[in-house]
Coordinates of C-alpha atoms in Angstrom, one line a residue:
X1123 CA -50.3 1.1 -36.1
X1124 CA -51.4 4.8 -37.9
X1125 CA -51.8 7.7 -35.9
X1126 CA -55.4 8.6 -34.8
X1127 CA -57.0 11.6 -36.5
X1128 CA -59.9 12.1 -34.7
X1129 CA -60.5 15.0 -32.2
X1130 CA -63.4 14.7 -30.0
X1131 CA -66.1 17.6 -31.1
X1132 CA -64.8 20.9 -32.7
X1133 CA -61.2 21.7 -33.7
X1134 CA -60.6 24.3 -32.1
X1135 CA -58.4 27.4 -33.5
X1136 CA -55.8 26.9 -30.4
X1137 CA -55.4 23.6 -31.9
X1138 CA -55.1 24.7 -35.1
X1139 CA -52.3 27.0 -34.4
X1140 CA -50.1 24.9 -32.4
X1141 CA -50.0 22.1 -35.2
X1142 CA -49.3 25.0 -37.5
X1143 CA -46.5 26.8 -35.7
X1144 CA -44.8 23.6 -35.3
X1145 CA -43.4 24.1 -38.9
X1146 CA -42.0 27.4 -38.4
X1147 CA -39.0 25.9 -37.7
X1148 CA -38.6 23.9 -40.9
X1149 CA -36.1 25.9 -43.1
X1150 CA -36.9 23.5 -46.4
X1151 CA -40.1 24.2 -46.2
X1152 CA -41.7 26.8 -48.4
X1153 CA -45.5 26.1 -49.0
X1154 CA -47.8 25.5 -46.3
X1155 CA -51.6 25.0 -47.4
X1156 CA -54.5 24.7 -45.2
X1157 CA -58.1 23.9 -45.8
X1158 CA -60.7 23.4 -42.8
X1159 CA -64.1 21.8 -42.8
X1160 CA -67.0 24.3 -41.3
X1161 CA -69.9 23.0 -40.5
X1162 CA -73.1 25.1 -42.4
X1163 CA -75.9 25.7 -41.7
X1164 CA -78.2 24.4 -44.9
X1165 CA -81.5 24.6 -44.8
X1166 CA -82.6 21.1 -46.3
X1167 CA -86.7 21.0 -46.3
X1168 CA -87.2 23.7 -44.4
X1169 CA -85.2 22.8 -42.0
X1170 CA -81.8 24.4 -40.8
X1171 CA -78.8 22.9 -39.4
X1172 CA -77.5 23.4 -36.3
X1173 CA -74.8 20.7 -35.5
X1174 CA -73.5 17.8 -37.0
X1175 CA -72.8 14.5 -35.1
X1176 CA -70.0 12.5 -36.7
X1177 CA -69.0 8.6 -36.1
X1178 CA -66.8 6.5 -37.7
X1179 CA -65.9 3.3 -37.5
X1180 CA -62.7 4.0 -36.4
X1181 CA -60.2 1.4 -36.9
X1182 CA -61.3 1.5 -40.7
X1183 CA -61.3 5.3 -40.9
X1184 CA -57.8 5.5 -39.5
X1185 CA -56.1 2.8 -42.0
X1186 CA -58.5 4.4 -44.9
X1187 CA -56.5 8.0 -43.8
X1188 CA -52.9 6.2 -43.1
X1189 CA -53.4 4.9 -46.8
X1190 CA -54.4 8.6 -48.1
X1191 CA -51.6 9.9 -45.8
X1192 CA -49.0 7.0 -48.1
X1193 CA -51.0 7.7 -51.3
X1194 CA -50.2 11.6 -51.4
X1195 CA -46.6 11.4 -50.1
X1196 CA -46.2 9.0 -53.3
X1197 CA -47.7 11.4 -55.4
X1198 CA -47.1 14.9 -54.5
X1199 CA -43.3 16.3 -53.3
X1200 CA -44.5 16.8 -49.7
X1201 CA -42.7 17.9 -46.5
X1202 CA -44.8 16.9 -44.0
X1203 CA -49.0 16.6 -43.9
X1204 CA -51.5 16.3 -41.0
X1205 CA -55.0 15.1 -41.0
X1206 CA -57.8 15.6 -38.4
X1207 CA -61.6 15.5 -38.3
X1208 CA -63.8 15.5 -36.0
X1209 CA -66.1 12.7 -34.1
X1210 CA -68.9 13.5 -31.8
X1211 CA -71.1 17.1 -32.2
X1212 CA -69.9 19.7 -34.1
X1213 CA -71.9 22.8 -34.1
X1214 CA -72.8 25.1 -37.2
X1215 CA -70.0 27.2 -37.4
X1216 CA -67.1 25.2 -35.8
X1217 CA -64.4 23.4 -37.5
X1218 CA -64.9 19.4 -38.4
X1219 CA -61.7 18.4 -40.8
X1220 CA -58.6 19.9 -40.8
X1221 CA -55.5 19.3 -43.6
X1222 CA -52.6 20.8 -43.3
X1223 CA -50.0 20.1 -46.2
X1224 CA -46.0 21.1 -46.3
X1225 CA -43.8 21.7 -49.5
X1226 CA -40.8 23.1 -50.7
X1227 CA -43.4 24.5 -53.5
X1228 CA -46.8 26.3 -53.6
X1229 CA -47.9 24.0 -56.6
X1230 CA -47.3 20.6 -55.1
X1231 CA -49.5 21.9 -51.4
X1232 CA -52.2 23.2 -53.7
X1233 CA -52.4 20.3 -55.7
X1234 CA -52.3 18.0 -52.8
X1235 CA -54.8 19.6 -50.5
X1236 CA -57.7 19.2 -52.9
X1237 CA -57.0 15.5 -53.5
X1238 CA -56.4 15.0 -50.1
X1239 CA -59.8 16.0 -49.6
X1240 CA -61.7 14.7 -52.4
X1241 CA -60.0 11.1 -51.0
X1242 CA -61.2 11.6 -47.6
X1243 CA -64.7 12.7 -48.9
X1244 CA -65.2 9.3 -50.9
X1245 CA -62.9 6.9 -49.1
X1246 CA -63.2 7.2 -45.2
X1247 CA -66.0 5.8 -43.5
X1248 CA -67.2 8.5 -41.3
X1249 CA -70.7 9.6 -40.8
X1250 CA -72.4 12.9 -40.2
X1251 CA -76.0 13.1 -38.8
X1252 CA -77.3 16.3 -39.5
X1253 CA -79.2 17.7 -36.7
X1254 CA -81.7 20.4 -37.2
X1255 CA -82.9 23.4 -35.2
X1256 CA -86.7 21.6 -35.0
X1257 CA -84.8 18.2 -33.4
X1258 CA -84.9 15.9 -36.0
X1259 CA -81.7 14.7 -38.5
X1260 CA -80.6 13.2 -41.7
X1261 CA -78.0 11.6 -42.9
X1262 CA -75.3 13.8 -44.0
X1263 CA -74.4 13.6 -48.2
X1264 CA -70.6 14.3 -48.6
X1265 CA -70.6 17.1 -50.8

């Protein structure tokens, strides 16, 4: 069974930090990269976001992230990667996906971060109702 990625609401920066300072003990590594989802605060019709409440189905989203997780250690020279996103209300400001991606080189974290990304944008089922200050929602587009 894959590891679950999910955190329940924000990820928080104390979070962040521990999975980060995990590695500084790794004396082959010598590229981290980092990239973290923020929620914004669009205005779509007039309306501004305020949160954003995330499902998933999460059996799906998991094995759709283990096989990301297999598809960029094929591809890209990489030390060690974590993926997390959030489920549940995330607030305009707060963090919703975190990747975190190890190397021996700058190139290969760079490189792998964005596709990372891009993959979890178009190939994990997870769900973001937009809430808005005036309490109604839309779907979220992945953008």
């Amino acid at each position: 069974m894959s590891k679950n990625v999910f955190v329940e609401g924000p990820i928080s920066p104390e979070f962040i930090a521990e999975s980060i300072a995990k590695h500084q003990s790794k004396h082959t590594i010598g590229a981290h990269n980092i990239f973290l989802g923020q929620v914004r605060a669009d205005v779509i019709h007039d309306n501004t976001v305020v949160a954003i409440d995330y499902s998933a189905y999460t059996d799906m989203a998991n094995e759709a992230l283990h096989t990301i997780r297999e598809k960029a250690f094929a591809k890209f020279d990489l030390t060690c990667m974590h993926i997390y996103h959030s489920l549940g209300v995330v607030k305009a400001g707060e963090i919703c996906l975190f990747v975190f991606v190890s190397a021996m080189r700058r190139k290969q974290v760079y490189e792998a971060t964005e596709a990372i990304v891009n993959w979890i944008k178009t190939d994990v089922p997870i769900f973001g109702k937009e809430m808005f200050e005036n309490d109604t929602f839309t779907w979220k587009q992945n953008t």
